[in-house]
mmCIF file of C-alpha atoms in Angstrom:
data_model
loop_
_atom_site.group_PDB
_atom_site.id
_atom_site.type_symbol
_atom_site.label_atom_id
_atom_site.label_comp_id
_atom_site.label_asym_id
_atom_site.label_seq_id
_atom_site.Cartn_x
_atom_site.Cartn_y
_atom_site.Cartn_z
ATOM 1 C CA MET C 1 -60.703 154.835 107.571
ATOM 2 C CA ASP C 2 -62.078 158.238 106.628
ATOM 3 C CA GLN C 3 -59.120 160.076 105.052
ATOM 4 C CA ILE C 4 -60.988 163.388 104.905
ATOM 5 C CA LYS C 5 -61.744 163.202 108.632
ATOM 6 C CA ILE C 6 -58.159 162.183 109.431
ATOM 7 C CA GLY C 7 -56.829 165.040 107.306
ATOM 8 C CA LYS C 8 -58.933 167.628 109.089
ATOM 9 C CA PHE C 9 -57.833 166.176 112.427
ATOM 10 C CA ILE C 10 -54.141 166.428 111.456
ATOM 11 C CA ALA C 11 -54.654 170.057 110.386
ATOM 12 C CA SER C 12 -56.424 170.859 113.646
ATOM 13 C CA CYS C 13 -53.727 169.238 115.809
ATOM 14 C CA ARG C 14 -50.974 170.922 113.805
ATOM 15 C CA LYS C 15 -52.543 174.334 114.394
ATOM 16 C CA GLU C 16 -52.958 173.547 118.103
ATOM 17 C CA GLN C 17 -49.195 173.025 118.264
ATOM 18 C CA GLY C 18 -48.595 176.336 116.461
ATOM 19 C CA MET C 19 -46.925 174.746 113.429
ATOM 20 C CA THR C 20 -47.246 175.576 109.760
ATOM 21 C CA GLN C 21 -47.361 172.802 107.156
ATOM 22 C CA ALA C 22 -43.787 173.688 106.222
ATOM 23 C CA ALA C 23 -42.603 173.481 109.841
ATOM 24 C CA LEU C 24 -44.241 170.095 110.374
ATOM 25 C CA ALA C 25 -42.837 168.816 107.082
ATOM 26 C CA GLU C 26 -39.321 169.965 107.997
ATOM 27 C CA LYS C 27 -39.456 168.177 111.360
ATOM 28 C CA LEU C 28 -40.576 164.965 109.617
ATOM 29 C CA GLY C 29 -38.070 165.293 106.771
ATOM 30 C CA ILE C 30 -40.753 165.330 104.064
ATOM 31 C CA SER C 31 -42.198 167.912 101.670
ATOM 32 C CA ASP C 32 -44.922 170.308 102.775
ATOM 33 C CA ARG C 33 -46.881 169.073 99.759
ATOM 34 C CA ALA C 34 -47.124 165.676 101.466
ATOM 35 C CA VAL C 35 -48.582 167.336 104.585
ATOM 36 C CA SER C 36 -51.041 169.230 102.391
ATOM 37 C CA LYS C 37 -52.167 165.951 100.806
ATOM 38 C CA TRP C 38 -52.778 164.453 104.255
ATOM 39 C CA GLU C 39 -54.811 167.409 105.409
ATOM 40 C CA THR C 40 -56.973 167.430 102.272
ATOM 41 C CA GLY C 41 -57.581 163.695 102.508
ATOM 42 C CA ARG C 42 -55.759 162.805 99.285
ATOM 43 C CA SER C 43 -53.295 160.491 101.028
ATOM 44 C CA MET C 44 -52.343 159.011 104.388
ATOM 45 C CA PRO C 45 -49.083 159.312 106.343
ATOM 46 C CA ASP C 46 -46.735 156.378 105.797
ATOM 47 C CA SER C 47 -46.637 153.906 108.659
ATOM 48 C CA GLY C 48 -42.898 154.587 109.051
ATOM 49 C CA ILE C 49 -43.474 158.175 110.222
ATOM 50 C CA MET C 50 -46.790 157.793 112.056
ATOM 51 C CA LEU C 51 -45.190 157.537 115.508
ATOM 52 C CA GLU C 52 -43.048 160.628 114.941
ATOM 53 C CA LEU C 53 -46.031 162.516 113.527
ATOM 54 C CA CYS C 54 -48.174 161.584 116.541
ATOM 55 C CA SER C 55 -45.408 162.666 118.894
ATOM 56 C CA LEU C 56 -45.234 166.086 117.235
ATOM 57 C CA LEU C 57 -49.022 166.497 117.276
ATOM 58 C CA LYS C 58 -49.325 165.247 120.892
ATOM 59 C CA ILE C 59 -51.742 162.456 119.976
ATOM 60 C CA ASN C 60 -51.525 158.663 119.762
ATOM 61 C CA VAL C 61 -51.712 156.471 116.668
ATOM 62 C CA ASN C 62 -55.268 155.326 117.325
ATOM 63 C CA GLU C 63 -56.461 158.912 117.575
ATOM 64 C CA LEU C 64 -54.667 159.692 114.320
ATOM 65 C CA LEU C 65 -56.274 156.759 112.510
ATOM 66 C CA SER C 66 -59.684 157.594 113.998
ATOM 67 C CA GLY C 67 -59.449 161.273 113.132
ATOM 68 C CA GLU C 68 -60.586 162.355 116.594
ATOM 69 C CA ARG C 69 -59.724 162.331 120.268
ATOM 70 C CA ILE C 70 -60.642 159.014 121.908
ATOM 71 C CA MET C 71 -62.249 158.715 125.304
ATOM 72 C CA ALA C 72 -60.668 156.123 127.626
ATOM 73 C CA GLU C 73 -63.728 153.838 127.706
ATOM 74 C CA ALA C 74 -63.873 153.562 123.903
ATOM 75 C CA TYR C 75 -60.124 153.203 123.395
ATOM 76 C CA GLY C 76 -59.916 149.396 123.259
ATOM 77 C CA LYS C 77 -62.683 148.925 120.690
ATOM 78 C CA ILE C 78 -61.442 151.699 118.387
ATOM 79 C CA ALA C 79 -57.850 150.458 118.650
ATOM 80 C CA GLU C 80 -58.968 147.034 117.461
ATOM 81 C CA GLN C 81 -60.914 148.527 114.551
ATOM 82 C CA ASN C 82 -57.900 150.588 113.493
ATOM 83 C CA LEU C 83 -55.612 147.559 113.569
ATOM 84 C CA ILE C 84 -58.041 145.657 111.353
ATOM 85 C CA GLU C 85 -58.213 148.583 108.899
ATOM 86 C CA LEU C 86 -54.413 148.889 108.757
ATOM 87 C CA LYS C 87 -54.028 145.165 108.188
ATOM 88 C CA ARG C 88 -56.602 145.260 105.396
ATOM 89 C CA LYS C 89 -54.852 148.221 103.776
ATOM 90 C CA ASP C 90 -51.444 146.509 103.938
ATOM 91 C CA GLU C 91 -52.921 143.334 102.458
ATOM 92 C CA ASN C 92 -54.496 145.286 99.578
ATOM 93 C CA ASN C 93 -51.222 147.094 98.846
ATOM 94 C CA PHE C 94 -49.310 143.823 98.970
ATOM 95 C CA ARG C 95 -51.843 142.181 96.647
ATOM 96 C CA TRP C 96 -51.501 144.956 94.074
ATOM 97 C CA ASN C 97 -47.705 144.857 94.285
ATOM 98 C CA VAL C 98 -47.773 141.094 93.699
ATOM 99 C CA ILE C 99 -50.102 141.483 90.703
ATOM 100 C CA LEU C 100 -47.980 144.237 89.145
ATOM 101 C CA THR C 101 -44.777 142.248 89.689
ATOM 102 C CA ILE C 102 -46.330 139.139 88.083
ATOM 103 C CA VAL C 103 -47.621 141.126 85.090
ATOM 104 C CA PHE C 104 -44.234 142.801 84.637
ATOM 105 C CA SER C 105 -42.465 139.431 84.876
ATOM 106 C CA ILE C 106 -44.811 137.900 82.282
ATOM 107 C CA VAL C 107 -44.155 140.784 79.877
ATOM 108 C CA MET C 108 -40.397 140.320 80.318
ATOM 109 C CA ALA C 109 -40.698 136.550 79.809
ATOM 110 C CA VAL C 110 -42.738 137.059 76.638
ATOM 111 C CA GLY C 111 -40.105 139.474 75.334
ATOM 112 C CA ILE C 112 -37.352 136.915 75.974
ATOM 113 C CA ALA C 113 -39.363 134.115 74.319
ATOM 114 C CA VAL C 114 -40.143 136.192 71.213
ATOM 115 C CA CYS C 115 -36.501 137.221 70.761
ATOM 116 C CA LEU C 116 -35.264 133.662 71.269
ATOM 117 C CA ILE C 117 -37.778 132.216 68.800
ATOM 118 C CA CYS C 118 -36.889 134.815 66.156
ATOM 119 C CA ASP C 119 -33.167 134.229 66.697
ATOM 120 C CA LEU C 120 -33.539 130.444 66.369
ATOM 121 C CA ALA C 121 -35.689 130.841 63.254
ATOM 122 C CA ILE C 122 -33.109 133.096 61.570
ATOM 123 C CA SER C 123 -29.779 131.760 62.864
ATOM 124 C CA GLY C 124 -30.622 128.225 63.945
ATOM 125 C CA LYS C 125 -29.010 128.845 67.322
ATOM 126 C CA PRO C 126 -29.014 131.519 70.039
ATOM 127 C CA THR C 127 -26.870 134.463 68.948
ATOM 128 C CA TRP C 128 -28.067 138.057 69.398
ATOM 129 C CA SER C 129 -30.969 136.878 71.565
ATOM 130 C CA LEU C 130 -28.462 136.170 74.366
ATOM 131 C CA ILE C 131 -27.672 139.878 74.477
ATOM 132 C CA THR C 132 -31.371 140.695 74.665
ATOM 133 C CA LEU C 133 -31.831 138.033 77.352
ATOM 134 C CA GLY C 134 -29.119 139.581 79.524
ATOM 135 C CA ALA C 135 -30.477 143.112 79.061
ATOM 136 C CA ILE C 136 -34.046 142.065 79.913
ATOM 137 C CA LEU C 137 -32.939 140.111 82.983
ATOM 138 C CA ILE C 138 -30.976 143.099 84.293
ATOM 139 C CA GLY C 139 -33.982 145.296 83.578
ATOM 140 C CA TRP C 140 -36.180 142.911 85.570
ATOM 141 C CA VAL C 141 -33.776 142.696 88.529
ATOM 142 C CA VAL C 142 -33.478 146.492 88.678
ATOM 143 C CA THR C 143 -37.162 147.321 88.132
ATOM 144 C CA ALA C 144 -38.939 144.575 90.117
ATOM 145 C CA PRO C 145 -37.835 145.843 93.578
ATOM 146 C CA MET C 146 -39.265 149.295 92.818
ATOM 147 C CA ILE C 147 -42.591 147.757 91.772
ATOM 148 C CA TRP C 148 -42.655 145.476 94.811
ATOM 149 C CA TYR C 149 -41.431 147.885 97.506
ATOM 150 C CA GLY C 150 -42.144 151.297 95.950
ATOM 151 C CA LYS C 151 -39.745 154.041 97.067
ATOM 152 C CA LYS C 152 -38.037 151.646 99.469
ATOM 153 C CA GLY C 153 -37.032 149.496 96.500
ATOM 154 C CA VAL C 154 -34.954 152.223 94.863
ATOM 155 C CA ARG C 155 -31.907 151.450 97.043
ATOM 156 C CA ILE C 156 -32.183 147.725 96.196
ATOM 157 C CA ALA C 157 -32.446 148.595 92.494
ATOM 158 C CA MET C 158 -29.370 150.836 92.703
ATOM 159 C CA ILE C 159 -27.338 148.126 94.435
ATOM 160 C CA ALA C 160 -28.466 145.505 91.896
ATOM 161 C CA LEU C 161 -27.516 147.761 88.971
ATOM 162 C CA SER C 162 -24.125 148.534 90.535
ATOM 163 C CA ILE C 163 -23.366 144.826 90.954
ATOM 164 C CA LEU C 164 -24.637 143.572 87.584
ATOM 165 C CA ILE C 165 -23.645 146.198 85.027
ATOM 166 C CA ILE C 166 -19.907 145.376 84.828
ATOM 167 C CA PRO C 167 -20.393 141.560 84.479
ATOM 168 C CA PHE C 168 -23.061 142.246 81.842
ATOM 169 C CA LEU C 169 -20.714 144.434 79.805
ATOM 170 C CA TYR C 170 -17.977 141.805 80.047
ATOM 171 C CA ALA C 171 -20.364 139.103 78.827
ATOM 172 C CA LEU C 172 -21.518 141.451 76.078
ATOM 173 C CA SER C 173 -17.950 141.987 74.900
ATOM 174 C CA LEU C 174 -17.449 138.212 74.733
ATOM 175 C CA LEU C 175 -20.684 137.650 72.802
ATOM 176 C CA THR C 176 -19.973 140.412 70.288
ATOM 177 C CA GLY C 177 -16.239 139.785 70.111
ATOM 178 C CA VAL C 178 -15.616 143.502 70.533
ATOM 179 C CA LYS C 179 -13.276 144.183 73.450
ATOM 180 C CA ALA C 180 -13.966 147.911 73.295
ATOM 181 C CA VAL C 181 -17.505 147.235 74.532
ATOM 182 C CA PHE C 182 -16.117 146.266 77.930
ATOM 183 C CA ARG C 183 -13.133 148.630 77.909
ATOM 184 C CA VAL C 184 -15.204 151.722 77.128
ATOM 185 C CA GLY C 185 -18.507 150.592 78.605
ATOM 186 C CA ALA C 186 -17.078 149.681 82.014
ATOM 187 C CA VAL C 187 -15.417 153.070 82.493
ATOM 188 C CA MET C 188 -18.474 155.018 81.355
ATOM 189 C CA SER C 189 -20.772 152.830 83.449
ATOM 190 C CA LEU C 190 -18.724 153.481 86.587
ATOM 191 C CA LEU C 191 -18.927 157.219 85.947
ATOM 192 C CA ALA C 192 -22.679 156.981 85.334
ATOM 193 C CA LEU C 193 -23.133 154.925 88.528
ATOM 194 C CA ALA C 194 -21.216 157.548 90.484
ATOM 195 C CA VAL C 195 -23.614 160.222 89.188
ATOM 196 C CA LEU C 196 -26.675 158.086 89.992
ATOM 197 C CA TRP C 197 -25.512 157.420 93.554
ATOM 198 C CA ILE C 198 -24.759 161.115 94.102
ATOM 199 C CA LEU C 199 -28.250 162.016 92.858
ATOM 200 C CA TYR C 200 -29.834 159.282 94.982
ATOM 201 C CA LEU C 201 -28.111 160.541 98.122
ATOM 202 C CA LEU C 202 -28.812 164.158 97.196
ATOM 203 C CA PHE C 203 -32.563 163.678 96.763
ATOM 204 C CA GLY C 204 -32.647 161.536 99.907
ATOM 205 C CA ARG C 205 -30.947 164.287 101.867
ATOM 206 C CA LEU C 206 -33.140 167.057 100.432
ATOM 207 C CA LYS C 207 -36.371 165.062 100.125
ATOM 208 C CA ASN C 208 -38.416 167.946 101.529
ATOM 209 C CA ARG C 209 -36.823 170.427 99.107
ATOM 210 C CA LYS C 210 -37.132 168.810 95.699
ATOM 211 C CA LEU C 211 -36.549 172.034 93.755
ATOM 212 C CA LEU C 212 -33.261 172.683 95.535
ATOM 213 C CA ALA C 213 -32.217 169.063 94.992
ATOM 214 C CA ALA C 214 -33.027 169.370 91.282
ATOM 215 C CA GLY C 215 -31.050 172.604 91.034
ATOM 216 C CA VAL C 216 -28.003 171.086 92.711
ATOM 217 C CA ALA C 217 -28.339 168.003 90.493
ATOM 218 C CA PHE C 218 -28.280 170.157 87.339
ATOM 219 C CA ALA C 219 -25.251 172.036 88.699
ATOM 220 C CA ILE C 220 -23.434 168.771 89.451
ATOM 221 C CA ALA C 221 -24.109 167.628 85.886
ATOM 222 C CA VAL C 222 -21.973 170.492 84.528
ATOM 223 C CA PRO C 223 -18.544 169.254 85.737
ATOM 224 C CA PHE C 224 -19.543 165.662 85.009
ATOM 225 C CA THR C 225 -20.204 166.654 81.389
ATOM 226 C CA PHE C 226 -16.557 167.711 81.101
ATOM 227 C CA VAL C 227 -15.443 164.496 82.839
ATOM 228 C CA PHE C 228 -17.487 162.321 80.469
ATOM 229 C CA ASN C 229 -16.163 164.161 77.421
ATOM 230 C CA PHE C 230 -12.567 163.968 78.628
ATOM 231 C CA VAL C 231 -12.778 160.219 79.303
ATOM 232 C CA LEU C 232 -14.435 159.536 75.934
ATOM 233 C CA SER C 233 -11.806 161.601 74.137
ATOM 234 C CA LYS C 234 -9.100 159.460 75.736
ATOM 235 C CA LEU C 235 -10.884 156.155 75.104
ATOM 236 C CA ILE C 236 -12.209 156.585 71.579
ATOM 237 C CA GLY C 237 -10.601 159.803 70.381
ATOM 238 C CA SER C 238 -13.824 161.852 70.244
ATOM 239 C CA SER C 239 -13.740 165.642 70.353
ATOM 240 C CA LEU C 240 -13.371 167.110 73.816
ATOM 241 C CA PHE C 241 -15.900 169.894 73.321
ATOM 242 C CA ASP C 242 -18.272 170.958 70.539
ATOM 243 C CA ILE C 243 -21.261 173.222 69.953
ATOM 244 C CA TRP C 244 -23.719 170.638 71.293
ATOM 245 C CA ASP C 245 -21.759 170.351 74.526
ATOM 246 C CA ALA C 246 -21.868 174.132 74.880
ATOM 247 C CA LEU C 247 -25.636 174.105 74.351
ATOM 248 C CA THR C 248 -26.036 171.292 76.903
ATOM 249 C CA LEU C 249 -24.015 173.203 79.495
ATOM 250 C CA LEU C 250 -26.090 176.359 78.967
ATOM 251 C CA ILE C 251 -29.311 174.382 79.433
ATOM 252 C CA LEU C 252 -27.973 172.701 82.582
ATOM 253 C CA LEU C 253 -26.841 175.996 84.086
ATOM 254 C CA ALA C 254 -30.148 177.677 83.249
ATOM 255 C CA ALA C 255 -32.083 174.786 84.794
ATOM 256 C CA ALA C 256 -29.911 174.862 87.936
ATOM 257 C CA VAL C 257 -30.341 178.613 88.437
ATOM 258 C CA THR C 258 -34.105 178.416 87.782
ATOM 259 C CA CYS C 259 -34.713 175.568 90.255
ATOM 260 C CA ILE C 260 -32.614 177.136 93.009
ATOM 261 C CA ALA C 261 -34.269 180.537 92.475
ATOM 262 C CA PHE C 262 -37.752 178.991 92.687
ATOM 263 C CA ASP C 263 -36.754 177.105 95.837
ATOM 264 C CA ARG C 264 -35.526 180.300 97.517
ATOM 265 C CA SER C 265 -38.665 182.137 96.431
ATOM 266 C CA LEU C 266 -40.914 179.432 97.913
ATOM 267 C CA ARG C 267 -38.962 179.358 101.156
ATOM 268 C CA LYS C 268 -39.136 183.143 101.450
ATOM 269 C CA ARG C 269 -42.893 183.131 100.776
ATOM 270 C CA LYS C 270 -43.485 180.456 103.444
ATOM 271 C CA ALA C 271 -41.354 182.318 105.972
ATOM 272 C CA GLU C 272 -43.544 185.387 105.500
#
């Protein structure tokens, strides 16, 4: 498939429908930067939005993949060629995902083996290496779906982390003999998970306005900073607020205002 040709065809069809890149992006729920990449041939539309894109541009999928209008007599042959190209592309992507997942798994396995060997050589039995083993396994379970599925794997990774973190902290407290590891760690982990899920949903909702999402995320971090400090002060008796917290809050507020201001400026410029 000729991505340059397809990109020019998308741009031409978009203009025929009287849409700007921003308008098309908003209808598809993506960023206008993604549309720009299509039209310059730097990337292709994801298969999940091709039908919706074709509907908006008043073309069919085969015309999109061919980068031109297709006459009725040539339709069957070109459709077959496009299917073969798509299948080949999917197979190549799958092959690379498999290779990356295998390499990542080997690196994790080597890390576990090295830690276990060192632990046995020093202690004569598994001790601290069990902690490392658990941490690496959780890291693998959380990271592998994102390598394998890309953006679609983020939700799986979030669910896996949410399920595994509390049992891991409990096991860690048993291995170290320090009950505070679970008592403090579980509470802080639940708060951190709440923040992560809020950010995940936020960026999913505002996926075509990343600057606004970032600004809101920085703003959300401000009250959560107070929540974290308050909980820690109750659990371990730390100070509720110090100079570093004040500096952190100023940075967060400045970042929030900057991102939101840039987002509004970009939107205003596009509207003009």
